[in-house]
Amino acid sequence: NYAPKRVLLSTSESTRIPLVNGERIQGRVVREKDDRPLNNTRVVLTAADEGGEFYAVRTDGQGYFVLEGLRAAQYLLEIDDDSYVARAEISVPREGAATASDAPAETSPEAVGEELVLRAKVAPSVRGRVLALGAEIGVPDVTIEAFTDSDIRPTVSAVTDQAGYYQLKGLEEQRYRLVATIAPPSDVILSGTDDTVAVAWGEKAAGPEFRVVQGQSARGTVLDVSGAGVSDANVFVQRQGVPGGPIAMATNPEGNFVVGNWGDVRRYLAR
């Protein structure tokens, strides 16, 4: 139960580092709507400073959890669950119980004596389907990713089942843009009439219906100053107006590259 300590060493000789007993917090996770406990739920505590250490435990049958061996610091306390969301910033002082801060949080913990009560909201989810072109046949193994306006990486992702259905869980209350892709070497992409969806706490929203359509491909060549092809050059292509990271590839011995599965997006940035 010793608390972690960050030290700077300026010598290669052995150094004695004294440790002290860490702080202890205990709490309970309950559902916001009826105060029923959430059992066997993963609780994660992450230090907010440069130390960055984290701790993970599971609640017991009555929703209780205990975290020990903590140093005095600011932490982010949250649950890792597909169906519920609870998050709060807490302060762990020396020789005392954890207290809730006034920083913005999805759910603020309540202090009951020396125990924290974390109230969990039902997380929104989105369910939709991917269908074949011109037929009501589901397409399996399609990756669906959800992006917010500010994210370049997906918030959550899912893969369609054998009937073509997908379900995105663990979302928060806001608007998302959904992007559906089939892994290479397939040269088909997916297109929906409206690929955005807004969700609210506790809502099970209907997601966009995607259809498989024929994709486009692009070819190019990387040349040096003398006009000769450059082999094994890394090429990164970003689809303009589409969330997510760039598509990466390497040129062949002649300096050529080909990118498929691009869909109907007309603008690209290559570097």
Short mmCIF file of C-alpha atoms in Angstrom, two decimals:
data_model
loop_
_atom_site.label_atom_id
_atom_site.label_comp_id
_atom_site.label_asym_id
_atom_site.label_seq_id
_atom_site.Cartn_x
_atom_site.Cartn_y
_atom_site.Cartn_z
CA ASN A 1 0.00 0.00 0.00
CA TYR A 2 2.91 2.37 -0.56
CA ALA A 3 2.24 5.47 -2.63
CA PRO A 4 4.22 5.97 -5.86
CA LYS A 5 6.94 8.61 -5.84
CA ARG A 6 8.57 10.37 -8.78
CA VAL A 7 12.29 11.09 -8.36
CA LEU A 8 15.09 12.45 -10.54
CA LEU A 9 18.37 10.53 -10.44
CA SER A 10 21.61 12.34 -11.32
CA THR A 11 24.05 9.51 -10.60
CA SER A 12 24.54 5.90 -11.64
CA GLU A 13 25.15 4.87 -8.03
CA SER A 14 22.53 3.14 -5.94
CA THR A 15 20.01 5.54 -4.47
CA ARG A 16 17.78 4.93 -1.49
CA ILE A 17 14.21 6.12 -2.06
CA PRO A 18 11.98 6.15 1.04
CA LEU A 19 8.30 5.41 0.46
CA VAL A 20 5.33 6.31 2.60
CA ASN A 21 1.97 4.68 3.01
CA GLY A 22 -0.48 5.80 0.39
CA GLU A 23 -3.92 7.29 0.81
CA ARG A 24 -7.10 5.26 0.57
CA ILE A 25 -10.49 6.13 -0.91
CA GLN A 26 -13.68 4.12 -0.95
CA GLY A 27 -16.84 4.69 -2.89
CA ARG A 28 -19.91 3.28 -4.51
CA VAL A 29 -21.29 3.34 -8.06
CA VAL A 30 -25.07 3.56 -8.41
CA ARG A 31 -27.51 4.23 -11.23
CA GLU A 32 -28.60 7.84 -11.35
CA LYS A 33 -32.27 7.11 -12.01
CA ASP A 34 -32.97 4.81 -9.06
CA ASP A 35 -29.78 4.56 -6.90
CA ARG A 36 -29.49 0.83 -7.57
CA PRO A 37 -25.85 -0.36 -7.34
CA LEU A 38 -23.78 -1.24 -10.40
CA ASN A 39 -21.95 -4.44 -9.55
CA ASN A 40 -18.87 -5.87 -11.25
CA THR A 41 -18.27 -2.49 -12.93
CA ARG A 42 -14.71 -1.46 -13.75
CA VAL A 43 -13.68 1.75 -11.96
CA VAL A 44 -10.59 3.59 -13.25
CA LEU A 45 -8.67 6.31 -11.40
CA THR A 46 -6.08 8.28 -13.40
CA ALA A 47 -3.68 10.92 -12.06
CA ALA A 48 -4.23 14.28 -13.76
CA ASP A 49 -0.60 15.46 -13.49
CA GLU A 50 2.52 14.34 -15.33
CA GLY A 51 2.79 11.22 -13.18
CA GLY A 52 -0.17 9.81 -15.05
CA GLU A 53 -0.46 6.58 -13.05
CA PHE A 54 -3.79 4.82 -13.08
CA TYR A 55 -5.58 2.25 -10.97
CA ALA A 56 -8.43 -0.08 -11.91
CA VAL A 57 -10.73 -2.14 -9.68
CA ARG A 58 -14.20 -3.67 -9.98
CA THR A 59 -17.18 -2.94 -7.79
CA ASP A 60 -18.54 -5.69 -5.58
CA GLY A 61 -22.09 -7.03 -5.51
CA GLN A 62 -23.36 -3.85 -3.83
CA GLY A 63 -21.48 -1.43 -6.07
CA TYR A 64 -18.69 -0.65 -3.58
CA PHE A 65 -15.01 -0.19 -4.49
CA VAL A 66 -11.78 0.61 -2.65
CA LEU A 67 -8.59 2.16 -4.05
CA GLU A 68 -5.43 2.13 -1.95
CA GLY A 69 -1.80 3.17 -2.18
CA LEU A 70 -2.56 6.60 -3.67
CA ARG A 71 -0.41 9.69 -3.48
CA ALA A 72 -1.96 13.07 -2.78
CA ALA A 73 -2.96 14.49 -6.17
CA GLN A 74 -5.79 15.39 -8.50
CA TYR A 75 -7.40 12.42 -10.26
CA LEU A 76 -10.02 11.60 -12.86
CA LEU A 77 -12.43 8.98 -11.56
CA GLU A 78 -14.60 7.20 -14.13
CA ILE A 79 -16.24 3.90 -14.94
CA ASP A 80 -15.40 1.76 -17.97
CA ASP A 81 -18.74 0.42 -19.13
CA ASP A 82 -20.58 0.19 -22.46
CA SER A 83 -24.00 0.90 -20.98
CA TYR A 84 -23.32 3.60 -18.38
CA VAL A 85 -21.21 6.76 -18.10
CA ALA A 86 -19.89 8.32 -14.89
CA ARG A 87 -16.91 10.65 -14.65
CA ALA A 88 -15.66 13.16 -12.09
CA GLU A 89 -12.51 14.94 -10.99
CA ILE A 90 -11.52 14.31 -7.39
CA SER A 91 -8.79 15.50 -5.05
CA VAL A 92 -6.96 13.04 -2.81
CA PRO A 93 -5.37 15.02 0.05
CA ARG A 94 -2.88 13.73 2.57
CA GLU A 95 -4.39 11.76 5.44
CA GLY A 96 -7.96 12.47 4.46
CA ALA A 97 -10.88 11.37 2.38
CA ALA A 98 -11.20 12.21 -1.27
CA THR A 99 -13.29 15.26 -2.09
CA ALA A 100 -15.05 16.31 -5.26
CA SER A 101 -13.73 19.34 -7.12
CA ASP A 102 -15.76 22.02 -8.87
CA ALA A 103 -14.25 21.15 -12.26
CA PRO A 104 -16.71 20.21 -15.03
CA ALA A 105 -17.62 16.54 -15.00
CA GLU A 106 -20.30 14.33 -16.52
CA THR A 107 -21.41 13.20 -13.08
CA SER A 108 -20.28 14.77 -9.80
CA PRO A 109 -19.63 12.39 -6.92
CA GLU A 110 -21.40 13.00 -3.64
CA ALA A 111 -19.47 12.66 -0.39
CA VAL A 112 -21.26 10.53 2.18
CA GLY A 113 -19.05 10.61 5.24
CA GLU A 114 -15.73 9.42 3.84
CA GLU A 115 -17.39 7.55 0.98
CA LEU A 116 -17.89 8.79 -2.57
CA VAL A 117 -21.10 8.01 -4.38
CA LEU A 118 -20.68 8.10 -8.16
CA ARG A 119 -24.01 8.30 -10.00
CA ALA A 120 -23.97 6.74 -13.46
CA LYS A 121 -26.10 7.86 -16.39
CA VAL A 122 -27.36 5.47 -19.05
CA ALA A 123 -25.04 5.93 -22.03
CA PRO A 124 -26.63 6.61 -25.42
CA SER A 125 -26.30 3.97 -28.13
CA VAL A 126 -26.83 3.91 -31.88
CA ARG A 127 -28.01 0.94 -33.93
CA GLY A 128 -28.15 0.72 -37.71
CA ARG A 129 -27.47 -1.54 -40.66
CA VAL A 130 -25.27 -1.91 -43.74
CA LEU A 131 -26.97 -3.33 -46.83
CA ALA A 132 -25.77 -4.56 -50.20
CA LEU A 133 -26.38 -2.36 -53.25
CA GLY A 134 -29.82 -3.01 -54.74
CA ALA A 135 -30.79 -5.72 -52.25
CA GLU A 136 -32.03 -6.02 -48.67
CA ILE A 137 -29.07 -8.21 -47.73
CA GLY A 138 -26.92 -7.31 -44.75
CA VAL A 139 -23.17 -6.89 -45.20
CA PRO A 140 -21.03 -8.34 -42.35
CA ASP A 141 -17.57 -7.29 -41.12
CA VAL A 142 -17.97 -3.59 -41.95
CA THR A 143 -16.28 -1.16 -39.54
CA ILE A 144 -18.47 1.71 -38.31
CA GLU A 145 -16.68 4.61 -36.54
CA ALA A 146 -18.25 7.55 -34.70
CA PHE A 147 -16.52 10.96 -34.76
CA THR A 148 -17.34 14.23 -33.03
CA ASP A 149 -16.70 17.57 -34.77
CA SER A 150 -13.49 18.09 -32.79
CA ASP A 151 -12.02 14.56 -33.02
CA ILE A 152 -9.68 13.20 -35.67
CA ARG A 153 -9.84 9.77 -34.04
CA PRO A 154 -13.06 7.83 -33.59
CA THR A 155 -14.75 8.02 -30.21
CA VAL A 156 -16.10 4.48 -30.51
CA SER A 157 -16.29 1.86 -33.24
CA ALA A 158 -18.16 -1.35 -34.00
CA VAL A 159 -18.22 -4.11 -36.64
CA THR A 160 -21.40 -5.28 -38.35
CA ASP A 161 -22.66 -8.77 -37.53
CA GLN A 162 -23.62 -11.48 -40.02
CA ALA A 163 -26.95 -9.75 -40.70
CA GLY A 164 -25.26 -6.39 -41.32
CA TYR A 165 -26.34 -4.73 -38.05
CA TYR A 166 -24.04 -2.49 -36.01
CA GLN A 167 -24.41 -1.03 -32.52
CA LEU A 168 -22.28 1.77 -31.10
CA LYS A 169 -22.21 1.86 -27.28
CA GLY A 170 -20.63 4.05 -24.64
CA LEU A 171 -21.45 7.35 -26.38
CA GLU A 172 -22.05 10.70 -24.73
CA GLU A 173 -24.80 13.25 -25.30
CA GLN A 174 -23.85 15.05 -28.53
CA ARG A 175 -23.86 14.78 -32.33
CA TYR A 176 -21.67 12.25 -34.13
CA ARG A 177 -20.72 11.62 -37.72
CA LEU A 178 -20.55 7.96 -38.68
CA VAL A 179 -18.06 6.60 -41.20
CA ALA A 180 -18.34 3.07 -42.60
CA THR A 181 -15.44 1.30 -44.32
CA ILE A 182 -14.53 -2.11 -45.68
CA ALA A 183 -10.96 -3.20 -45.13
CA PRO A 184 -8.63 -3.42 -48.18
CA PRO A 185 -8.18 -4.98 -50.67
CA SER A 186 -11.89 -4.44 -51.36
CA ASP A 187 -12.53 -1.53 -53.76
CA VAL A 188 -16.03 -0.78 -52.53
CA ILE A 189 -17.08 1.84 -50.00
CA LEU A 190 -20.23 2.71 -48.18
CA SER A 191 -22.51 5.67 -48.59
CA GLY A 192 -25.47 6.91 -46.52
CA THR A 193 -27.98 9.65 -47.23
CA ASP A 194 -27.35 11.19 -43.79
CA ASP A 195 -24.33 10.03 -41.83
CA THR A 196 -24.87 12.18 -38.70
CA VAL A 197 -26.86 11.33 -35.60
CA ALA A 198 -27.55 13.24 -32.36
CA VAL A 199 -28.01 11.25 -29.16
CA ALA A 200 -29.23 12.07 -25.66
CA TRP A 201 -28.61 10.41 -22.31
CA GLY A 202 -30.42 7.09 -22.05
CA GLU A 203 -31.48 7.13 -25.71
CA LYS A 204 -31.24 4.22 -28.12
CA ALA A 205 -31.04 6.10 -31.42
CA ALA A 206 -31.53 4.78 -34.94
CA GLY A 207 -28.33 5.12 -36.92
CA PRO A 208 -27.99 5.80 -40.66
CA GLU A 209 -28.51 2.98 -43.13
CA PHE A 210 -25.46 2.47 -45.30
CA ARG A 211 -25.37 0.93 -48.78
CA VAL A 212 -22.36 -0.64 -50.46
CA VAL A 213 -21.49 1.22 -53.68
CA GLN A 214 -18.65 1.03 -56.14
CA GLY A 215 -15.68 3.06 -55.00
CA GLN A 216 -13.11 5.14 -56.83
CA SER A 217 -9.35 4.71 -56.99
CA ALA A 218 -6.47 7.08 -57.60
CA ARG A 219 -3.01 6.49 -58.99
CA GLY A 220 0.12 8.58 -58.68
CA THR A 221 3.89 8.58 -58.94
CA VAL A 222 6.59 9.99 -56.67
CA LEU A 223 9.55 11.41 -58.64
CA ASP A 224 12.90 12.82 -57.63
CA VAL A 225 14.34 16.05 -59.06
CA SER A 226 15.70 14.17 -62.08
CA GLY A 227 12.30 12.67 -62.91
CA ALA A 228 13.10 9.12 -61.76
CA GLY A 229 10.58 7.15 -59.68
CA VAL A 230 11.25 6.95 -55.95
CA SER A 231 10.65 3.49 -54.47
CA ASP A 232 9.51 2.78 -50.90
CA ALA A 233 8.40 6.38 -50.39
CA ASN A 234 5.68 6.83 -47.76
CA VAL A 235 2.60 8.56 -49.17
CA PHE A 236 -0.18 9.89 -46.93
CA VAL A 237 -3.55 10.77 -48.44
CA GLN A 238 -6.17 12.66 -46.46
CA ARG A 239 -9.79 12.68 -47.64
CA GLN A 240 -10.98 16.29 -47.37
CA GLY A 241 -14.17 16.73 -45.37
CA VAL A 242 -14.05 13.18 -43.99
CA PRO A 243 -13.04 12.61 -40.34
CA GLY A 244 -10.28 10.22 -39.43
CA GLY A 245 -6.60 9.97 -40.12
CA PRO A 246 -4.82 9.79 -43.48
CA ILE A 247 -4.50 6.68 -45.63
CA ALA A 248 -0.85 5.55 -45.72
CA MET A 249 0.91 3.52 -48.40
CA ALA A 250 4.38 2.96 -49.91
CA THR A 251 5.42 3.36 -53.54
CA ASN A 252 6.49 0.36 -55.63
CA PRO A 253 9.95 0.03 -57.26
CA GLU A 254 8.87 2.40 -60.05
CA GLY A 255 7.58 5.03 -57.60
CA ASN A 256 3.89 4.34 -58.28
CA PHE A 257 1.10 4.12 -55.72
CA VAL A 258 -2.59 3.26 -55.91
CA VAL A 259 -5.31 4.07 -53.38
CA GLY A 260 -8.75 2.49 -53.65
CA ASN A 261 -11.90 2.44 -51.53
CA TRP A 262 -12.26 6.23 -51.70
CA GLY A 263 -15.94 6.64 -52.44
CA ASP A 264 -17.46 9.78 -53.87
CA VAL A 265 -15.24 12.29 -52.06
CA ARG A 266 -13.80 14.64 -54.70
CA ARG A 267 -11.02 16.41 -52.80
CA TYR A 268 -7.87 14.81 -51.41
CA LEU A 269 -4.60 16.02 -49.96
CA ALA A 270 -1.49 13.93 -50.63
CA ARG A 271 1.91 14.44 -49.03
#
